[in-house]
Amino acid sequence: GCAFIDGKPFFPLGMFWENVNMMPPDIERMTSMGVNCVLPYRSFRFRLPEKQDGNTSIAEIRRSMDILHKNGIKLIFCMLDVYGHHGEVKRFEGVEGMYEIIRVVVNGLKDHPALLGWYISDENPLSDMPMLRKMRFLINELDPFHPVFTLSDRIRNYVFFAPSGDVFLADCYPIHNDTTQSMRAIRNCFNASEQSSRIGIWWLPQIFNWGIYQCSRTGQPYSDTRYPTEEEMRSHNMLALNHRARAV
């Protein structure tokens, strides 16, 4: 469904973010593009640029969130590191154990005005479903006012992942090279959500080049891959909006 903040409709135009430092040029670049929310994969290490020792804390994360709030940008806090999906945080703020750490983080950040919600899955396997559902309900109990976000990249898994979050995100990245120009795969995602599972989607369009991830592993020349063109990115988003996506 649609997002509301303080009773007003809010359409998220967001980005995933690998950088954990709050660099002013990054903030300026995002605001100039109209970005109003960001999801740092390394949220547990979110910090100000002058803090370079690799450690962080609730207080440090809140100071970074203060900067986002000042610039009109919301934060979706990423919980993946707490169970080792993108890294591993075994101890945080003197607390150990996945669910204990989640309690500390949620209780420490839930009242910050920059917070949009909590991200708990990223193309996870179905075998993670019991853990994800437990995480979702724990976060809902601790913070009933911010949604839990869950994501799947597999059409057949949509209906299974939906119960693991309040908001369902889907991604599809079809552009690899000059021979991959069709939007059919994106259309299939929305057809599946509308016709079978009837799950509303917050959409993740492709704005990256697959070669960044693949060429170093496969030896494929980087010149064989490409970014989506501006026209393709615009078309992907318009297709999503035509299918009633509530965020991109």
PDB file of C-alpha atoms in Angstrom:
ATOM      1  CA  GLY A   1       0.000   0.000   0.000  1.00  0.00           C
ATOM      2  CA  CYS A   2       0.860   3.679   0.105  1.00  0.00           C
ATOM      3  CA  ALA A   3       3.198   5.111   2.717  1.00  0.00           C
ATOM      4  CA  PHE A   4       2.040   7.890   5.031  1.00  0.00           C
ATOM      5  CA  ILE A   5       4.224  10.013   7.282  1.00  0.00           C
ATOM      6  CA  ASP A   6       2.491  12.180   9.870  1.00  0.00           C
ATOM      7  CA  GLY A   7      -0.768  11.616   8.029  1.00  0.00           C
ATOM      8  CA  LYS A   8       0.580  12.779   4.662  1.00  0.00           C
ATOM      9  CA  PRO A   9       1.188  10.552   1.609  1.00  0.00           C
ATOM     10  CA  PHE A  10       4.854   9.763   1.009  1.00  0.00           C
ATOM     11  CA  PHE A  11       6.188   8.257  -2.221  1.00  0.00           C
ATOM     12  CA  PRO A  12       9.643   6.746  -1.569  1.00  0.00           C
ATOM     13  CA  LEU A  13      12.262   7.388  -4.217  1.00  0.00           C
ATOM     14  CA  GLY A  14      15.186   5.512  -2.764  1.00  0.00           C
ATOM     15  CA  MET A  15      18.639   4.047  -3.200  1.00  0.00           C
ATOM     16  CA  PHE A  16      20.621   1.167  -1.775  1.00  0.00           C
ATOM     17  CA  TRP A  17      23.903   2.495  -0.451  1.00  0.00           C
ATOM     18  CA  GLU A  18      27.162   0.654   0.171  1.00  0.00           C
ATOM     19  CA  ASN A  19      29.027   3.596   1.699  1.00  0.00           C
ATOM     20  CA  VAL A  20      28.769   3.759   5.497  1.00  0.00           C
ATOM     21  CA  ASN A  21      30.204   7.278   5.853  1.00  0.00           C
ATOM     22  CA  MET A  22      27.930  10.303   5.714  1.00  0.00           C
ATOM     23  CA  MET A  23      29.929  12.176   3.071  1.00  0.00           C
ATOM     24  CA  PRO A  24      28.479  15.616   2.170  1.00  0.00           C
ATOM     25  CA  PRO A  25      28.945  15.082  -1.605  1.00  0.00           C
ATOM     26  CA  ASP A  26      26.864  11.899  -1.383  1.00  0.00           C
ATOM     27  CA  ILE A  27      24.060  13.723   0.414  1.00  0.00           C
ATOM     28  CA  GLU A  28      24.164  16.575  -2.098  1.00  0.00           C
ATOM     29  CA  ARG A  29      24.071  14.143  -5.002  1.00  0.00           C
ATOM     30  CA  MET A  30      21.076  12.292  -3.589  1.00  0.00           C
ATOM     31  CA  THR A  31      19.059  15.411  -2.832  1.00  0.00           C
ATOM     32  CA  SER A  32      19.817  16.836  -6.292  1.00  0.00           C
ATOM     33  CA  MET A  33      18.286  13.665  -7.811  1.00  0.00           C
ATOM     34  CA  GLY A  34      15.166  13.879  -5.666  1.00  0.00           C
ATOM     35  CA  VAL A  35      16.106  10.862  -3.529  1.00  0.00           C
ATOM     36  CA  ASN A  36      14.087  10.934  -0.300  1.00  0.00           C
ATOM     37  CA  CYS A  37      15.108   7.658   1.345  1.00  0.00           C
ATOM     38  CA  VAL A  38      18.230   5.519   1.528  1.00  0.00           C
ATOM     39  CA  LEU A  39      18.993   1.962   2.585  1.00  0.00           C
ATOM     40  CA  PRO A  40      22.640   1.494   3.652  1.00  0.00           C
ATOM     41  CA  TYR A  41      23.510  -2.202   3.459  1.00  0.00           C
ATOM     42  CA  ARG A  42      26.006  -1.669   6.321  1.00  0.00           C
ATOM     43  CA  SER A  43      23.574   0.124   8.603  1.00  0.00           C
ATOM     44  CA  PHE A  44      25.261  -1.274  11.707  1.00  0.00           C
ATOM     45  CA  ARG A  45      28.400   0.646  10.678  1.00  0.00           C
ATOM     46  CA  PHE A  46      26.635   3.850   9.685  1.00  0.00           C
ATOM     47  CA  ARG A  47      28.741   6.767  10.933  1.00  0.00           C
ATOM     48  CA  LEU A  48      30.033  10.273  10.354  1.00  0.00           C
ATOM     49  CA  PRO A  49      33.041  10.584   8.002  1.00  0.00           C
ATOM     50  CA  GLU A  50      35.433  11.683  10.745  1.00  0.00           C
ATOM     51  CA  LYS A  51      34.923   8.399  12.619  1.00  0.00           C
ATOM     52  CA  GLN A  52      37.160   5.953  10.742  1.00  0.00           C
ATOM     53  CA  ASP A  53      37.917   3.216  13.276  1.00  0.00           C
ATOM     54  CA  GLY A  54      35.218   0.885  11.908  1.00  0.00           C
ATOM     55  CA  ASN A  55      33.224   0.849  15.141  1.00  0.00           C
ATOM     56  CA  THR A  56      29.910   2.530  15.680  1.00  0.00           C
ATOM     57  CA  SER A  57      27.094   2.777  18.208  1.00  0.00           C
ATOM     58  CA  ILE A  58      23.464   3.773  18.547  1.00  0.00           C
ATOM     59  CA  ALA A  59      24.582   7.324  19.320  1.00  0.00           C
ATOM     60  CA  GLU A  60      26.812   7.416  16.216  1.00  0.00           C
ATOM     61  CA  ILE A  61      24.047   6.052  13.987  1.00  0.00           C
ATOM     62  CA  ARG A  62      21.612   8.618  15.377  1.00  0.00           C
ATOM     63  CA  ARG A  63      24.040  11.448  14.586  1.00  0.00           C
ATOM     64  CA  SER A  64      24.221  10.219  11.002  1.00  0.00           C
ATOM     65  CA  MET A  65      20.435  10.008  10.901  1.00  0.00           C
ATOM     66  CA  ASP A  66      20.290  13.612  12.116  1.00  0.00           C
ATOM     67  CA  ILE A  67      22.091  14.637   8.912  1.00  0.00           C
ATOM     68  CA  LEU A  68      19.666  12.640   6.777  1.00  0.00           C
ATOM     69  CA  HIS A  69      16.710  14.231   8.553  1.00  0.00           C
ATOM     70  CA  LYS A  70      18.145  17.701   8.059  1.00  0.00           C
ATOM     71  CA  ASN A  71      18.315  16.995   4.324  1.00  0.00           C
ATOM     72  CA  GLY A  72      14.839  15.478   4.057  1.00  0.00           C
ATOM     73  CA  ILE A  73      16.039  11.896   3.570  1.00  0.00           C
ATOM     74  CA  LYS A  74      14.543   8.885   5.354  1.00  0.00           C
ATOM     75  CA  LEU A  75      16.525   5.823   6.447  1.00  0.00           C
ATOM     76  CA  ILE A  76      15.537   2.184   6.019  1.00  0.00           C
ATOM     77  CA  PHE A  77      17.738   0.401   8.546  1.00  0.00           C
ATOM     78  CA  CYS A  78      19.248  -2.831   7.223  1.00  0.00           C
ATOM     79  CA  MET A  79      19.261  -5.797   9.622  1.00  0.00           C
ATOM     80  CA  LEU A  80      21.064  -8.231   7.303  1.00  0.00           C
ATOM     81  CA  ASP A  81      24.372  -8.101   9.175  1.00  0.00           C
ATOM     82  CA  VAL A  82      22.765  -9.354  12.356  1.00  0.00           C
ATOM     83  CA  TYR A  83      22.431 -12.847  10.882  1.00  0.00           C
ATOM     84  CA  GLY A  84      25.392 -12.871   8.529  1.00  0.00           C
ATOM     85  CA  HIS A  85      23.648 -12.359   5.185  1.00  0.00           C
ATOM     86  CA  HIS A  86      25.936  -9.490   4.130  1.00  0.00           C
ATOM     87  CA  GLY A  87      28.408  -9.639   6.997  1.00  0.00           C
ATOM     88  CA  GLU A  88      28.132 -10.524  10.608  1.00  0.00           C
ATOM     89  CA  VAL A  89      27.532  -8.509  13.760  1.00  0.00           C
ATOM     90  CA  LYS A  90      27.908 -10.833  16.730  1.00  0.00           C
ATOM     91  CA  ARG A  91      28.161  -8.133  19.360  1.00  0.00           C
ATOM     92  CA  PHE A  92      26.701  -4.619  19.433  1.00  0.00           C
ATOM     93  CA  GLU A  93      26.415  -2.117  22.281  1.00  0.00           C
ATOM     94  CA  GLY A  94      27.675  -4.781  24.686  1.00  0.00           C
ATOM     95  CA  VAL A  95      24.922  -7.229  23.705  1.00  0.00           C
ATOM     96  CA  GLU A  96      25.300 -10.615  21.996  1.00  0.00           C
ATOM     97  CA  GLY A  97      22.763 -12.785  20.159  1.00  0.00           C
ATOM     98  CA  MET A  98      20.719 -11.918  17.077  1.00  0.00           C
ATOM     99  CA  TYR A  99      17.384 -11.177  18.728  1.00  0.00           C
ATOM    100  CA  GLU A 100      18.991  -9.343  21.652  1.00  0.00           C
ATOM    101  CA  ILE A 101      20.872  -7.090  19.221  1.00  0.00           C
ATOM    102  CA  ILE A 102      17.658  -6.453  17.291  1.00  0.00           C
ATOM    103  CA  ARG A 103      15.989  -5.325  20.524  1.00  0.00           C
ATOM    104  CA  VAL A 104      18.801  -2.870  21.263  1.00  0.00           C
ATOM    105  CA  VAL A 105      18.780  -1.402  17.752  1.00  0.00           C
ATOM    106  CA  VAL A 106      15.019  -1.077  17.402  1.00  0.00           C
ATOM    107  CA  ASN A 107      14.556   0.446  20.839  1.00  0.00           C
ATOM    108  CA  GLY A 108      17.506   2.774  20.243  1.00  0.00           C
ATOM    109  CA  LEU A 109      16.365   4.134  16.863  1.00  0.00           C
ATOM    110  CA  LYS A 110      12.589   3.782  16.663  1.00  0.00           C
ATOM    111  CA  ASP A 111      11.898   7.329  17.867  1.00  0.00           C
ATOM    112  CA  HIS A 112      14.213   9.039  15.367  1.00  0.00           C
ATOM    113  CA  PRO A 113      12.312  11.172  12.810  1.00  0.00           C
ATOM    114  CA  ALA A 114      14.540   9.990   9.935  1.00  0.00           C
ATOM    115  CA  LEU A 115      13.551   6.331  10.349  1.00  0.00           C
ATOM    116  CA  LEU A 116      11.288   4.902   7.643  1.00  0.00           C
ATOM    117  CA  GLY A 117      11.462   1.208   8.515  1.00  0.00           C
ATOM    118  CA  TRP A 118      13.455  -2.006   8.942  1.00  0.00           C
ATOM    119  CA  TYR A 119      14.897  -4.164   6.136  1.00  0.00           C
ATOM    120  CA  ILE A 120      15.284  -7.838   7.052  1.00  0.00           C
ATOM    121  CA  SER A 121      15.720  -9.890   3.861  1.00  0.00           C
ATOM    122  CA  ASP A 122      17.493  -9.535   0.528  1.00  0.00           C
ATOM    123  CA  GLU A 123      16.855 -12.355  -1.961  1.00  0.00           C
ATOM    124  CA  ASN A 124      17.058 -14.903   0.866  1.00  0.00           C
ATOM    125  CA  PRO A 125      16.360 -18.598   0.360  1.00  0.00           C
ATOM    126  CA  LEU A 126      13.042 -20.022   1.507  1.00  0.00           C
ATOM    127  CA  SER A 127      14.869 -21.932   4.231  1.00  0.00           C
ATOM    128  CA  ASP A 128      15.294 -18.596   6.061  1.00  0.00           C
ATOM    129  CA  MET A 129      11.543 -18.077   6.315  1.00  0.00           C
ATOM    130  CA  PRO A 130      11.064 -19.219   9.961  1.00  0.00           C
ATOM    131  CA  MET A 131      13.841 -16.888  11.115  1.00  0.00           C
ATOM    132  CA  LEU A 132      12.557 -13.962   9.028  1.00  0.00           C
ATOM    133  CA  ARG A 133       9.016 -14.310  10.302  1.00  0.00           C
ATOM    134  CA  LYS A 134      10.273 -14.381  13.876  1.00  0.00           C
ATOM    135  CA  MET A 135      12.345 -11.258  13.198  1.00  0.00           C
ATOM    136  CA  ARG A 136       9.374  -9.525  11.619  1.00  0.00           C
ATOM    137  CA  PHE A 137       7.041 -10.171  14.550  1.00  0.00           C
ATOM    138  CA  LEU A 138       9.684  -9.179  17.106  1.00  0.00           C
ATOM    139  CA  ILE A 139      10.284  -5.857  15.349  1.00  0.00           C
ATOM    140  CA  ASN A 140       6.526  -5.292  14.993  1.00  0.00           C
ATOM    141  CA  GLU A 141       6.167  -5.839  18.733  1.00  0.00           C
ATOM    142  CA  LEU A 142       9.006  -3.452  19.591  1.00  0.00           C
ATOM    143  CA  ASP A 143       8.077  -0.806  17.014  1.00  0.00           C
ATOM    144  CA  PRO A 144       4.507  -0.970  15.678  1.00  0.00           C
ATOM    145  CA  PHE A 145       4.841   2.407  13.934  1.00  0.00           C
ATOM    146  CA  HIS A 146       7.515   1.578  11.316  1.00  0.00           C
ATOM    147  CA  PRO A 147       7.088  -1.181   8.736  1.00  0.00           C
ATOM    148  CA  VAL A 148       9.298  -4.202   8.205  1.00  0.00           C
ATOM    149  CA  PHE A 149      10.548  -4.566   4.609  1.00  0.00           C
ATOM    150  CA  THR A 150      11.225  -7.923   2.968  1.00  0.00           C
ATOM    151  CA  LEU A 151      12.474  -8.664  -0.558  1.00  0.00           C
ATOM    152  CA  SER A 152      12.508 -11.539  -3.023  1.00  0.00           C
ATOM    153  CA  ASP A 153      13.833 -11.762  -6.559  1.00  0.00           C
ATOM    154  CA  ARG A 154      11.986 -14.986  -7.411  1.00  0.00           C
ATOM    155  CA  ILE A 155       8.422 -14.818  -8.684  1.00  0.00           C
ATOM    156  CA  ARG A 156       7.519 -18.238  -7.310  1.00  0.00           C
ATOM    157  CA  ASN A 157       8.567 -17.114  -3.815  1.00  0.00           C
ATOM    158  CA  TYR A 158       6.485 -13.930  -3.623  1.00  0.00           C
ATOM    159  CA  VAL A 159       3.595 -15.520  -1.814  1.00  0.00           C
ATOM    160  CA  PHE A 160       5.920 -17.111   0.748  1.00  0.00           C
ATOM    161  CA  PHE A 161       7.915 -13.980   1.479  1.00  0.00           C
ATOM    162  CA  ALA A 162       4.944 -11.663   1.877  1.00  0.00           C
ATOM    163  CA  PRO A 163       4.220 -12.818   5.476  1.00  0.00           C
ATOM    164  CA  SER A 164       7.793 -11.990   6.500  1.00  0.00           C
ATOM    165  CA  GLY A 165       7.220  -8.244   6.240  1.00  0.00           C
ATOM    166  CA  ASP A 166       4.719  -5.418   6.267  1.00  0.00           C
ATOM    167  CA  VAL A 167       5.990  -4.178   2.894  1.00  0.00           C
ATOM    168  CA  PHE A 168       7.059  -6.473   0.059  1.00  0.00           C
ATOM    169  CA  LEU A 169       9.859  -5.391  -2.282  1.00  0.00           C
ATOM    170  CA  ALA A 170      10.734  -7.087  -5.562  1.00  0.00           C
ATOM    171  CA  ASP A 171      13.731  -6.669  -7.834  1.00  0.00           C
ATOM    172  CA  CYS A 172      14.463  -7.643 -11.422  1.00  0.00           C
ATOM    173  CA  TYR A 173      17.604  -6.570 -13.257  1.00  0.00           C
ATOM    174  CA  PRO A 174      17.274  -7.666 -16.907  1.00  0.00           C
ATOM    175  CA  ILE A 175      19.917  -5.517 -18.625  1.00  0.00           C
ATOM    176  CA  HIS A 176      23.241  -7.299 -19.146  1.00  0.00           C
ATOM    177  CA  ASN A 177      24.435  -6.334 -22.619  1.00  0.00           C
ATOM    178  CA  ASP A 178      23.167  -5.066 -25.953  1.00  0.00           C
ATOM    179  CA  THR A 179      21.130  -8.220 -26.560  1.00  0.00           C
ATOM    180  CA  THR A 180      19.057  -7.814 -23.362  1.00  0.00           C
ATOM    181  CA  GLN A 181      16.641  -4.980 -23.965  1.00  0.00           C
ATOM    182  CA  SER A 182      13.265  -6.551 -23.209  1.00  0.00           C
ATOM    183  CA  MET A 183      11.090  -5.497 -20.274  1.00  0.00           C
ATOM    184  CA  ARG A 184       9.180  -8.774 -20.343  1.00  0.00           C
ATOM    185  CA  ALA A 185      10.834 -10.060 -17.156  1.00  0.00           C
ATOM    186  CA  ILE A 186       9.692  -6.947 -15.271  1.00  0.00           C
ATOM    187  CA  ARG A 187       6.165  -7.305 -16.598  1.00  0.00           C
ATOM    188  CA  ASN A 188       6.149 -10.947 -15.479  1.00  0.00           C
ATOM    189  CA  CYS A 189       6.966  -9.862 -11.921  1.00  0.00           C
ATOM    190  CA  PHE A 190       3.963  -7.577 -11.744  1.00  0.00           C
ATOM    191  CA  ASN A 191       1.675 -10.073 -13.458  1.00  0.00           C
ATOM    192  CA  ALA A 192       2.629 -12.644 -10.847  1.00  0.00           C
ATOM    193  CA  SER A 193       1.991 -10.285  -7.967  1.00  0.00           C
ATOM    194  CA  GLU A 194      -1.349  -9.125  -9.346  1.00  0.00           C
ATOM    195  CA  GLN A 195      -2.799 -12.348 -10.719  1.00  0.00           C
ATOM    196  CA  SER A 196      -1.615 -15.062  -8.355  1.00  0.00           C
ATOM    197  CA  SER A 197      -0.448 -13.756  -5.006  1.00  0.00           C
ATOM    198  CA  ARG A 198      -2.143 -10.326  -5.197  1.00  0.00           C
ATOM    199  CA  ILE A 199       0.770  -8.772  -3.339  1.00  0.00           C
ATOM    200  CA  GLY A 200       1.433  -5.069  -3.705  1.00  0.00           C
ATOM    201  CA  ILE A 201       5.026  -4.227  -4.641  1.00  0.00           C
ATOM    202  CA  TRP A 202       7.576  -1.574  -3.855  1.00  0.00           C
ATOM    203  CA  TRP A 203       9.784  -1.838  -6.928  1.00  0.00           C
ATOM    204  CA  LEU A 204      13.598  -1.948  -7.219  1.00  0.00           C
ATOM    205  CA  PRO A 205      14.658  -0.939 -10.740  1.00  0.00           C
ATOM    206  CA  GLN A 206      18.072  -1.597 -12.237  1.00  0.00           C
ATOM    207  CA  ILE A 207      20.469   1.377 -12.322  1.00  0.00           C
ATOM    208  CA  PHE A 208      23.759  -0.567 -12.258  1.00  0.00           C
ATOM    209  CA  ASN A 209      26.023  -2.518 -14.608  1.00  0.00           C
ATOM    210  CA  TRP A 210      26.183  -6.274 -13.979  1.00  0.00           C
ATOM    211  CA  GLY A 211      29.827  -6.219 -15.047  1.00  0.00           C
ATOM    212  CA  ILE A 212      30.792  -4.582 -11.743  1.00  0.00           C
ATOM    213  CA  TYR A 213      29.841  -7.807  -9.953  1.00  0.00           C
ATOM    214  CA  GLN A 214      30.497 -10.471 -12.571  1.00  0.00           C
ATOM    215  CA  CYS A 215      33.585  -9.620 -14.620  1.00  0.00           C
ATOM    216  CA  SER A 216      36.116 -10.011 -11.816  1.00  0.00           C
ATOM    217  CA  ARG A 217      34.772 -13.514 -11.125  1.00  0.00           C
ATOM    218  CA  THR A 218      34.175 -14.747 -14.657  1.00  0.00           C
ATOM    219  CA  GLY A 219      36.963 -13.027 -16.598  1.00  0.00           C
ATOM    220  CA  GLN A 220      34.381 -11.605 -18.980  1.00  0.00           C
ATOM    221  CA  PRO A 221      35.506  -8.285 -20.537  1.00  0.00           C
ATOM    222  CA  TYR A 222      33.813  -5.334 -18.870  1.00  0.00           C
ATOM    223  CA  SER A 223      33.136  -3.910 -22.339  1.00  0.00           C
ATOM    224  CA  ASP A 224      30.719  -6.817 -22.936  1.00  0.00           C
ATOM    225  CA  THR A 225      28.364  -5.465 -20.259  1.00  0.00           C
ATOM    226  CA  ARG A 226      26.570  -2.159 -19.931  1.00  0.00           C
ATOM    227  CA  TYR A 227      24.448   0.088 -17.779  1.00  0.00           C
ATOM    228  CA  PRO A 228      20.783   0.533 -18.628  1.00  0.00           C
ATOM    229  CA  THR A 229      20.267   3.626 -20.747  1.00  0.00           C
ATOM    230  CA  GLU A 230      18.354   6.586 -19.335  1.00  0.00           C
ATOM    231  CA  GLU A 231      15.452   5.656 -21.600  1.00  0.00           C
ATOM    232  CA  GLU A 232      15.466   2.078 -20.288  1.00  0.00           C
ATOM    233  CA  MET A 233      15.594   3.193 -16.658  1.00  0.00           C
ATOM    234  CA  ARG A 234      12.753   5.603 -17.272  1.00  0.00           C
ATOM    235  CA  SER A 235      10.734   2.911 -19.036  1.00  0.00           C
ATOM    236  CA  HIS A 236      11.304   0.382 -16.234  1.00  0.00           C
ATOM    237  CA  ASN A 237      10.023   2.861 -13.676  1.00  0.00           C
ATOM    238  CA  MET A 238       7.049   3.913 -15.771  1.00  0.00           C
ATOM    239  CA  LEU A 239       6.099   0.265 -16.235  1.00  0.00           C
ATOM    240  CA  ALA A 240       6.277  -0.207 -12.473  1.00  0.00           C
ATOM    241  CA  LEU A 241       4.113   2.840 -11.840  1.00  0.00           C
ATOM    242  CA  ASN A 242       1.577   1.661 -14.424  1.00  0.00           C
ATOM    243  CA  HIS A 243       1.322  -1.517 -12.343  1.00  0.00           C
ATOM    244  CA  ARG A 244       0.680   0.537  -9.192  1.00  0.00           C
ATOM    245  CA  ALA A 245       4.076   0.204  -7.580  1.00  0.00           C
ATOM    246  CA  ARG A 246       4.038   2.309  -4.406  1.00  0.00           C
ATOM    247  CA  ALA A 247       7.766   3.112  -4.363  1.00  0.00           C
ATOM    248  CA  VAL A 248      10.875   2.847  -6.549  1.00  0.00           C
TER     249      VAL A 248
END
